Short mmCIF file of C-alpha atoms in Angstrom, two decimals:
data_model
loop_
_atom_site.label_atom_id
_atom_site.label_comp_id
_atom_site.label_asym_id
_atom_site.label_seq_id
_atom_site.Cartn_x
_atom_site.Cartn_y
_atom_site.Cartn_z
CA UNK A 1 -33.74 12.20 -2.05
CA UNK A 2 -37.36 12.55 -3.23
CA UNK A 3 -39.87 11.30 -0.68
CA UNK A 4 -43.33 11.90 -2.15
CA UNK A 5 -45.12 9.08 -3.91
CA UNK A 6 -45.75 11.30 -6.92
CA UNK A 7 -42.05 12.07 -7.32
CA UNK A 8 -41.13 8.39 -7.06
CA UNK A 9 -43.69 7.44 -9.71
CA UNK A 10 -42.44 10.25 -11.96
CA UNK A 11 -38.96 8.72 -11.75
CA UNK A 12 -40.29 5.29 -12.64
CA UNK A 13 -40.03 3.87 -9.12
CA UNK A 14 -42.67 2.26 -6.95
CA UNK A 15 -42.50 3.42 -3.32
CA UNK A 16 -41.90 -0.07 -1.94
CA UNK A 17 -38.80 -0.38 -4.11
CA UNK A 18 -36.81 2.02 -1.97
CA UNK A 19 -38.38 1.92 1.47
CA UNK A 20 -37.08 -0.27 4.29
CA UNK A 21 -39.98 -2.69 4.53
CA UNK A 22 -40.37 -4.30 7.96
CA UNK A 23 -43.83 -5.75 7.40
CA UNK A 24 -43.45 -8.11 4.46
CA UNK A 25 -45.17 -11.49 4.86
CA UNK A 26 -45.07 -14.54 2.60
CA UNK A 27 -48.65 -15.20 1.46
CA UNK A 28 -47.89 -18.88 0.86
CA UNK A 29 -46.39 -19.58 4.30
CA UNK A 30 -48.43 -21.18 7.11
CA UNK A 31 -47.36 -19.04 10.05
CA UNK A 32 -49.31 -21.29 12.43
CA UNK A 33 -47.37 -24.39 11.40
CA UNK A 34 -43.80 -25.51 11.80
CA UNK A 35 -41.06 -23.31 10.46
CA UNK A 36 -37.70 -21.65 11.01
CA UNK A 37 -37.38 -17.87 10.84
CA UNK A 38 -35.06 -14.98 11.44
CA UNK A 39 -37.25 -12.27 12.97
CA UNK A 40 -36.07 -8.66 13.09
CA UNK A 41 -37.56 -6.02 15.42
CA UNK A 42 -36.46 -2.37 15.28
CA UNK A 43 -36.75 0.18 18.09
CA UNK A 44 -39.09 3.03 17.25
CA UNK A 45 -37.01 5.93 16.00
CA UNK A 46 -33.91 3.71 15.99
CA UNK A 47 -32.90 4.95 19.44
CA UNK A 48 -29.95 2.90 20.84
CA UNK A 49 -31.79 1.78 23.97
CA UNK A 50 -30.38 -1.76 24.18
CA UNK A 51 -26.77 -0.71 24.83
CA UNK A 52 -23.67 0.33 22.91
CA UNK A 53 -20.99 -1.36 20.81
CA UNK A 54 -17.34 -1.67 21.65
CA UNK A 55 -14.36 -3.70 20.45
CA UNK A 56 -11.58 -3.85 17.89
CA UNK A 57 -12.57 -4.70 14.31
CA UNK A 58 -9.16 -6.33 13.81
CA UNK A 59 -9.38 -8.56 16.89
CA UNK A 60 -9.56 -12.35 16.64
CA UNK A 61 -13.08 -13.73 16.73
CA UNK A 62 -12.64 -15.42 20.13
CA UNK A 63 -10.78 -12.49 21.74
CA UNK A 64 -12.33 -10.44 24.55
CA UNK A 65 -12.10 -7.25 22.48
CA UNK A 66 -13.84 -8.69 19.41
CA UNK A 67 -16.76 -6.32 18.57
CA UNK A 68 -19.73 -6.91 20.88
CA UNK A 69 -22.63 -5.10 22.53
CA UNK A 70 -22.50 -3.86 26.12
CA UNK A 71 -26.11 -4.21 27.24
CA UNK A 72 -28.09 -1.46 28.93
CA UNK A 73 -30.38 -2.39 31.84
CA UNK A 74 -33.25 -2.54 29.35
CA UNK A 75 -31.26 -4.79 27.01
CA UNK A 76 -30.41 -7.12 29.89
CA UNK A 77 -34.04 -7.24 31.05
CA UNK A 78 -35.30 -8.19 27.60
CA UNK A 79 -32.59 -10.81 27.12
CA UNK A 80 -32.90 -12.39 30.56
CA UNK A 81 -36.60 -11.94 31.40
CA UNK A 82 -38.73 -11.26 28.33
CA UNK A 83 -37.21 -13.64 25.77
CA UNK A 84 -37.55 -16.77 27.96
CA UNK A 85 -41.29 -16.06 28.21
CA UNK A 86 -41.73 -17.00 24.53
CA UNK A 87 -40.89 -20.68 25.19
CA UNK A 88 -42.53 -20.62 28.62
CA UNK A 89 -45.92 -19.63 27.21
CA UNK A 90 -45.51 -21.36 23.85
CA UNK A 91 -43.40 -24.53 24.32
CA UNK A 92 -43.79 -25.21 20.60
CA UNK A 93 -41.34 -22.34 19.96
CA UNK A 94 -37.59 -22.44 20.55
CA UNK A 95 -35.41 -19.33 20.30
CA UNK A 96 -32.21 -20.76 18.84
CA UNK A 97 -30.14 -17.59 18.65
CA UNK A 98 -30.37 -13.93 19.67
CA UNK A 99 -28.45 -11.01 18.20
CA UNK A 100 -29.13 -7.79 20.09
CA UNK A 101 -27.90 -4.50 18.66
CA UNK A 102 -28.27 -1.01 20.17
CA UNK A 103 -31.33 -0.20 18.06
CA UNK A 104 -32.69 -3.53 16.83
CA UNK A 105 -33.01 -7.21 17.64
CA UNK A 106 -32.66 -10.41 15.56
CA UNK A 107 -34.18 -13.68 16.74
CA UNK A 108 -33.65 -17.10 15.19
CA UNK A 109 -37.01 -18.72 15.96
CA UNK A 110 -37.87 -22.40 15.42
CA UNK A 111 -41.52 -23.41 15.55
CA UNK A 112 -41.09 -27.12 16.28
CA UNK A 113 -44.81 -28.00 16.45
CA UNK A 114 -47.98 -26.34 15.12
CA UNK A 115 -49.14 -23.47 17.30
CA UNK A 116 -52.42 -23.61 19.25
CA UNK A 117 -55.59 -23.21 17.21
CA UNK A 118 -55.99 -19.65 15.96
CA UNK A 119 -52.44 -18.60 16.85
CA UNK A 120 -49.88 -17.41 14.32
CA UNK A 121 -46.25 -16.40 14.65
CA UNK A 122 -47.33 -12.77 14.45
CA UNK A 123 -49.47 -13.18 17.59
CA UNK A 124 -46.48 -14.43 19.56
CA UNK A 125 -44.22 -11.62 18.29
CA UNK A 126 -46.93 -9.08 19.14
CA UNK A 127 -47.15 -10.40 22.71
CA UNK A 128 -43.36 -10.36 23.07
CA UNK A 129 -43.21 -6.75 21.84
CA UNK A 130 -45.90 -5.81 24.33
CA UNK A 131 -43.95 -7.38 27.19
CA UNK A 132 -40.80 -5.51 26.14
CA UNK A 133 -42.70 -2.22 26.03
CA UNK A 134 -44.07 -2.80 29.54
CA UNK A 135 -40.55 -3.57 30.81
CA UNK A 136 -39.41 -0.30 29.22
CA UNK A 137 -42.20 1.69 30.86
CA UNK A 138 -41.52 0.10 34.26
CA UNK A 139 -37.78 0.66 34.09
CA UNK A 140 -38.13 4.21 32.84
CA UNK A 141 -40.57 5.09 35.62
CA UNK A 142 -38.28 3.63 38.29
CA UNK A 143 -35.19 5.42 37.02
CA UNK A 144 -36.91 8.78 36.64
CA UNK A 145 -38.35 8.44 40.14
CA UNK A 146 -34.87 7.79 41.49
CA UNK A 147 -33.54 10.86 39.72
CA UNK A 148 -36.26 13.05 41.16
CA UNK A 149 -35.86 11.70 44.67
CA UNK A 150 -32.16 12.61 44.45
CA UNK A 151 -33.11 16.17 43.60
CA UNK A 152 -31.89 15.92 40.00
CA UNK A 153 -35.13 16.07 38.10
CA UNK A 154 -33.53 18.28 35.47
CA UNK A 155 -30.68 15.89 34.78
CA UNK A 156 -32.18 14.62 31.55
CA UNK A 157 -32.70 18.01 29.99
CA UNK A 158 -30.46 19.39 27.29
CA UNK A 159 -29.75 22.45 29.47
CA UNK A 160 -28.40 20.38 32.34
CA UNK A 161 -26.14 18.44 30.01
CA UNK A 162 -26.39 15.29 32.14
CA UNK A 163 -27.36 12.09 30.29
CA UNK A 164 -30.42 10.14 31.36
CA UNK A 165 -29.69 6.41 31.89
CA UNK A 166 -30.07 4.31 28.73
CA UNK A 167 -33.52 2.79 28.44
CA UNK A 168 -35.52 5.62 30.07
CA UNK A 169 -35.79 8.06 27.19
CA UNK A 170 -37.70 8.59 24.91
CA UNK A 171 -40.36 6.69 26.90
CA UNK A 172 -42.90 9.44 27.68
CA UNK A 173 -46.13 7.46 27.83
CA UNK A 174 -47.31 4.04 28.93
CA UNK A 175 -49.07 3.83 25.58
CA UNK A 176 -45.80 4.25 23.68
CA UNK A 177 -44.41 1.22 21.89
CA UNK A 178 -40.76 0.32 22.26
CA UNK A 179 -40.65 -1.16 18.77
CA UNK A 180 -41.66 0.03 15.32
CA UNK A 181 -44.97 -1.31 14.04
CA UNK A 182 -44.75 -4.78 12.52
CA UNK A 183 -41.63 -6.85 12.08
CA UNK A 184 -39.61 -8.52 9.34
CA UNK A 185 -39.24 -12.27 8.96
CA UNK A 186 -36.98 -14.32 6.73
CA UNK A 187 -38.08 -17.90 6.19
CA UNK A 188 -35.15 -20.33 6.38
CA UNK A 189 -35.63 -23.31 4.11
CA UNK A 190 -32.24 -25.05 3.81
CA UNK A 191 -29.20 -25.85 6.02
CA UNK A 192 -26.82 -23.67 4.00
CA UNK A 193 -29.11 -20.68 4.49
CA UNK A 194 -29.30 -21.40 8.23
CA UNK A 195 -25.52 -21.23 8.58
CA UNK A 196 -25.42 -17.99 6.60
CA UNK A 197 -28.07 -16.45 8.85
CA UNK A 198 -26.18 -17.54 11.98
CA UNK A 199 -22.98 -15.90 10.71
CA UNK A 200 -24.93 -12.77 9.78
CA UNK A 201 -26.35 -12.50 13.29
CA UNK A 202 -22.99 -13.16 14.98
CA UNK A 203 -21.20 -10.58 12.83
CA UNK A 204 -23.70 -7.77 13.42
CA UNK A 205 -21.51 -5.86 15.93
CA UNK A 206 -18.44 -6.31 13.72
CA UNK A 207 -20.20 -4.91 10.65
CA UNK A 208 -21.60 -1.97 12.59
CA UNK A 209 -18.21 -1.00 14.02
CA UNK A 210 -16.57 -1.43 10.62
CA UNK A 211 -19.05 1.02 9.10
CA UNK A 212 -18.32 3.44 11.96
CA UNK A 213 -14.53 3.09 11.95
CA UNK A 214 -14.04 2.86 8.16
CA UNK A 215 -16.39 5.60 6.92
CA UNK A 216 -14.62 6.16 3.59
CA UNK A 217 -14.92 2.48 2.71
CA UNK A 218 -18.54 2.10 3.87
CA UNK A 219 -20.15 5.25 2.54
CA UNK A 220 -23.88 5.21 1.86
CA UNK A 221 -25.45 7.67 -0.57
CA UNK A 222 -29.15 7.34 -1.26
CA UNK A 223 -29.10 9.81 -4.13
CA UNK A 224 -26.22 10.77 -6.41
CA UNK A 225 -25.70 11.38 -10.10
CA UNK A 226 -23.14 9.68 -12.30
CA UNK A 227 -23.15 10.90 -15.86
CA UNK A 228 -26.80 11.19 -16.89
CA UNK A 229 -28.30 8.80 -14.36
CA UNK A 230 -29.09 8.71 -10.65
CA UNK A 231 -28.11 6.02 -8.17
CA UNK A 232 -28.01 4.93 -4.57
CA UNK A 233 -24.61 3.66 -3.49
CA UNK A 234 -22.82 1.69 -0.78
CA UNK A 235 -19.10 1.12 -0.42
CA UNK A 236 -15.88 2.71 -1.65
CA UNK A 237 -17.12 5.79 -3.49
CA UNK A 238 -13.58 6.83 -4.31
CA UNK A 239 -13.49 4.08 -6.97
CA UNK A 240 -15.60 6.40 -9.12
CA UNK A 241 -12.61 8.73 -9.30
CA UNK A 242 -10.38 6.15 -10.91
CA UNK A 243 -9.59 7.19 -14.47
CA UNK A 244 -9.20 3.62 -15.74
CA UNK A 245 -12.39 1.58 -15.71
CA UNK A 246 -13.42 -1.31 -17.91
CA UNK A 247 -16.85 -2.81 -18.46
CA UNK A 248 -17.29 -6.56 -18.00
CA UNK A 249 -20.04 -7.45 -20.48
CA UNK A 250 -20.84 -10.88 -21.91
CA UNK A 251 -23.96 -12.32 -23.49
CA UNK A 252 -25.17 -15.66 -22.23
CA UNK A 253 -24.38 -17.38 -25.53
CA UNK A 254 -21.62 -16.85 -28.05
CA UNK A 255 -23.17 -15.69 -31.33
CA UNK A 256 -20.59 -17.45 -33.50
CA UNK A 257 -20.71 -20.92 -31.91
CA UNK A 258 -24.00 -20.98 -30.02
CA UNK A 259 -22.13 -22.23 -26.96
CA UNK A 260 -22.47 -20.67 -23.52
CA UNK A 261 -20.05 -17.76 -23.66
CA UNK A 262 -18.01 -18.91 -20.66
CA UNK A 263 -17.14 -22.15 -22.48
CA UNK A 264 -15.41 -20.44 -25.41
CA UNK A 265 -11.69 -19.84 -25.85
CA UNK A 266 -12.30 -16.15 -26.57
CA UNK A 267 -14.02 -15.72 -23.23
CA UNK A 268 -11.21 -17.40 -21.31
CA UNK A 269 -8.70 -15.09 -22.97
CA UNK A 270 -10.77 -11.95 -22.24
CA UNK A 271 -11.42 -13.02 -18.66
CA UNK A 272 -7.73 -13.41 -17.90
CA UNK A 273 -6.95 -10.09 -19.62
CA UNK A 274 -9.56 -8.22 -17.53
CA UNK A 275 -8.37 -9.74 -14.26
CA UNK A 276 -4.77 -8.95 -15.19
CA UNK A 277 -5.69 -5.31 -15.85
CA UNK A 278 -7.59 -5.16 -12.55
CA UNK A 279 -4.42 -6.31 -10.78
CA UNK A 280 -2.77 -3.19 -12.20
CA UNK A 281 -5.53 -0.92 -10.81
CA UNK A 282 -8.20 -0.89 -13.52
CA UNK A 283 -11.72 -0.87 -11.99
CA UNK A 284 -14.03 -3.56 -13.40
CA UNK A 285 -17.64 -2.38 -13.84
CA UNK A 286 -20.57 -4.74 -14.35
CA UNK A 287 -23.96 -5.91 -13.05
CA UNK A 288 -22.59 -9.47 -13.21
CA UNK A 289 -25.87 -10.82 -14.58
CA UNK A 290 -24.77 -13.36 -17.20
CA UNK A 291 -22.63 -16.27 -16.04
CA UNK A 292 -19.66 -14.90 -17.97
CA UNK A 293 -19.95 -11.57 -16.16
CA UNK A 294 -20.50 -13.08 -12.73
CA UNK A 295 -17.46 -15.37 -13.04
CA UNK A 296 -15.20 -12.37 -13.69
CA UNK A 297 -16.76 -10.17 -11.00
CA UNK A 298 -16.75 -12.90 -8.35
CA UNK A 299 -13.15 -13.78 -9.14
CA UNK A 300 -12.17 -10.11 -8.87
CA UNK A 301 -13.93 -9.70 -5.51
CA UNK A 302 -12.34 -12.90 -4.21
CA UNK A 303 -8.90 -11.62 -5.28
CA UNK A 304 -9.50 -8.20 -3.67
CA UNK A 305 -9.44 -6.37 -7.00
CA UNK A 306 -11.34 -3.07 -7.58
CA UNK A 307 -14.96 -3.56 -8.69
CA UNK A 308 -18.03 -1.37 -9.25
CA UNK A 309 -21.02 -3.70 -9.10
CA UNK A 310 -24.44 -2.57 -10.35
CA UNK A 311 -27.49 -4.29 -8.91
CA UNK A 312 -31.23 -4.15 -9.51
CA UNK A 313 -32.10 -4.39 -5.79
CA UNK A 314 -32.65 -0.99 -4.14
CA UNK A 315 -30.27 0.43 -1.55
CA UNK A 316 -32.20 2.02 1.30
CA UNK A 317 -31.26 3.62 4.57
CA UNK A 318 -30.70 0.30 6.38
CA UNK A 319 -29.72 -1.93 3.47
CA UNK A 320 -26.37 -3.70 3.60
CA UNK A 321 -24.78 -6.31 1.35
CA UNK A 322 -24.19 -9.96 2.10
CA UNK A 323 -20.99 -10.99 3.84
CA UNK A 324 -18.49 -11.39 0.97
CA UNK A 325 -19.46 -8.08 -0.65
CA UNK A 326 -19.54 -6.33 2.72
CA UNK A 327 -16.00 -7.49 3.42
CA UNK A 328 -14.91 -6.34 -0.05
CA UNK A 329 -16.32 -2.88 0.73
CA UNK A 330 -14.41 -2.89 4.03
CA UNK A 331 -11.18 -3.59 2.14
CA UNK A 332 -11.86 -0.64 -0.17
CA UNK A 333 -12.24 -2.89 -3.23
CA UNK A 334 -15.95 -2.60 -3.94
CA UNK A 335 -18.62 -0.01 -4.69
CA UNK A 336 -22.21 -1.18 -5.11
CA UNK A 337 -24.56 0.98 -7.18
CA UNK A 338 -28.34 0.68 -7.48
CA UNK A 339 -29.77 2.79 -10.32
CA UNK A 340 -33.02 4.64 -9.89
CA UNK A 341 -35.78 4.19 -12.41
CA UNK A 342 -35.52 0.54 -13.47
CA UNK A 343 -39.18 0.13 -12.53
CA UNK A 344 -40.84 -3.10 -13.63
CA UNK A 345 -38.62 -3.76 -16.66
CA UNK A 346 -38.35 -7.35 -17.83
CA UNK A 347 -35.21 -9.32 -16.96
CA UNK A 348 -34.04 -8.94 -20.56
CA UNK A 349 -34.58 -5.16 -20.57
CA UNK A 350 -32.99 -4.81 -17.14
CA UNK A 351 -29.93 -6.80 -18.29
CA UNK A 352 -29.34 -4.41 -21.19
CA UNK A 353 -30.18 -1.29 -19.18
CA UNK A 354 -27.70 -2.16 -16.43
CA UNK A 355 -25.01 -2.87 -18.98
CA UNK A 356 -25.72 0.43 -20.74
CA UNK A 357 -25.24 2.17 -17.39
CA UNK A 358 -22.02 0.25 -16.81
CA UNK A 359 -20.73 1.50 -20.17
CA UNK A 360 -21.64 5.09 -19.23
CA UNK A 361 -19.85 4.82 -15.88
CA UNK A 362 -16.72 3.61 -17.67
CA UNK A 363 -16.76 6.53 -20.11
CA UNK A 364 -17.60 9.28 -17.59
CA UNK A 365 -14.80 11.52 -16.37
CA UNK A 366 -14.08 12.33 -12.71
CA UNK A 367 -15.25 15.92 -13.11
CA UNK A 368 -18.87 15.00 -13.82
CA UNK A 369 -19.23 11.77 -11.85
CA UNK A 370 -21.10 13.44 -8.98
CA UNK A 371 -21.86 16.67 -7.35
CA UNK A 372 -18.16 16.50 -6.66
CA UNK A 373 -18.51 17.70 -3.05
CA UNK A 374 -20.04 14.34 -2.10
CA UNK A 375 -16.72 12.55 -2.60
CA UNK A 376 -14.05 13.99 -0.31
#
């Protein structure tokens, strides 16, 4: 995958379109006032210092073996000691929910009252990150001292082959930060969004283990070629090998009647025909932009039928789809493609470009879909 800014511009992409951006702020939001946020903090280098995941992806949600994190000493310290300090020092802030993963942390943060004069949410997050880093330094120093006093100072080296306790490495300096610079926040504005965010946080371990245990259904490719165009992809790549694919393409209005396309008899007939063919194994391909397209694609995903869905949003290293599409990928029914080079096209141009790409995918043979070695 090209990484230089010049190469991205040459391909018609702006760098921020494909990078995992953890520092985006909403210019219009008053971060010193009341608000509800999901805040995400990632460990520097994505080291799994908070623990490890275990469980059965097919277990019932309330069962003991449902996917969950087993916390490291550092993870426990942050959860039990550092997080409560946020409300202790800033009683205006309530931490409603915590989702800790091996290499990152989600917080559902409610600012119930305006913060003290001159304070913003970012100041509180910065202080919390500093406290977590100090806990990391302290714990790492104590554990390494214990190792040395036991005469096993070499236990953490690759040559010794003995693992260092989780949470001590790679802390090599008391100036090192536990977390990446900045953080990401999502502003929650409505009750329905709040419930979606809560489910997202609760299902984090499940999704992670599904990606690990179902690799062929959750493949991620940041750079592949299909026909004459290049894409990033997430999901069931083997759907590209299917010989029978059909494009789902509808304009917003019917040219003959002027009615919205989805209200016409012709559309209803075509919709049922396409879903019937998908039940027999035909892969439906579409960006699902117009209402007529989205009704077919959503119905197919709901019915667990094979779909290749093109989207304008970029797929980066840490990107993952929302719940219903994620679950469709896990079933092996969905592949999501994000084409390179859409740039700053208008919505109208993007609509036609994505549908042109959908038509190309449908007409491309297995032999030239990819550098064929990428699909096993």
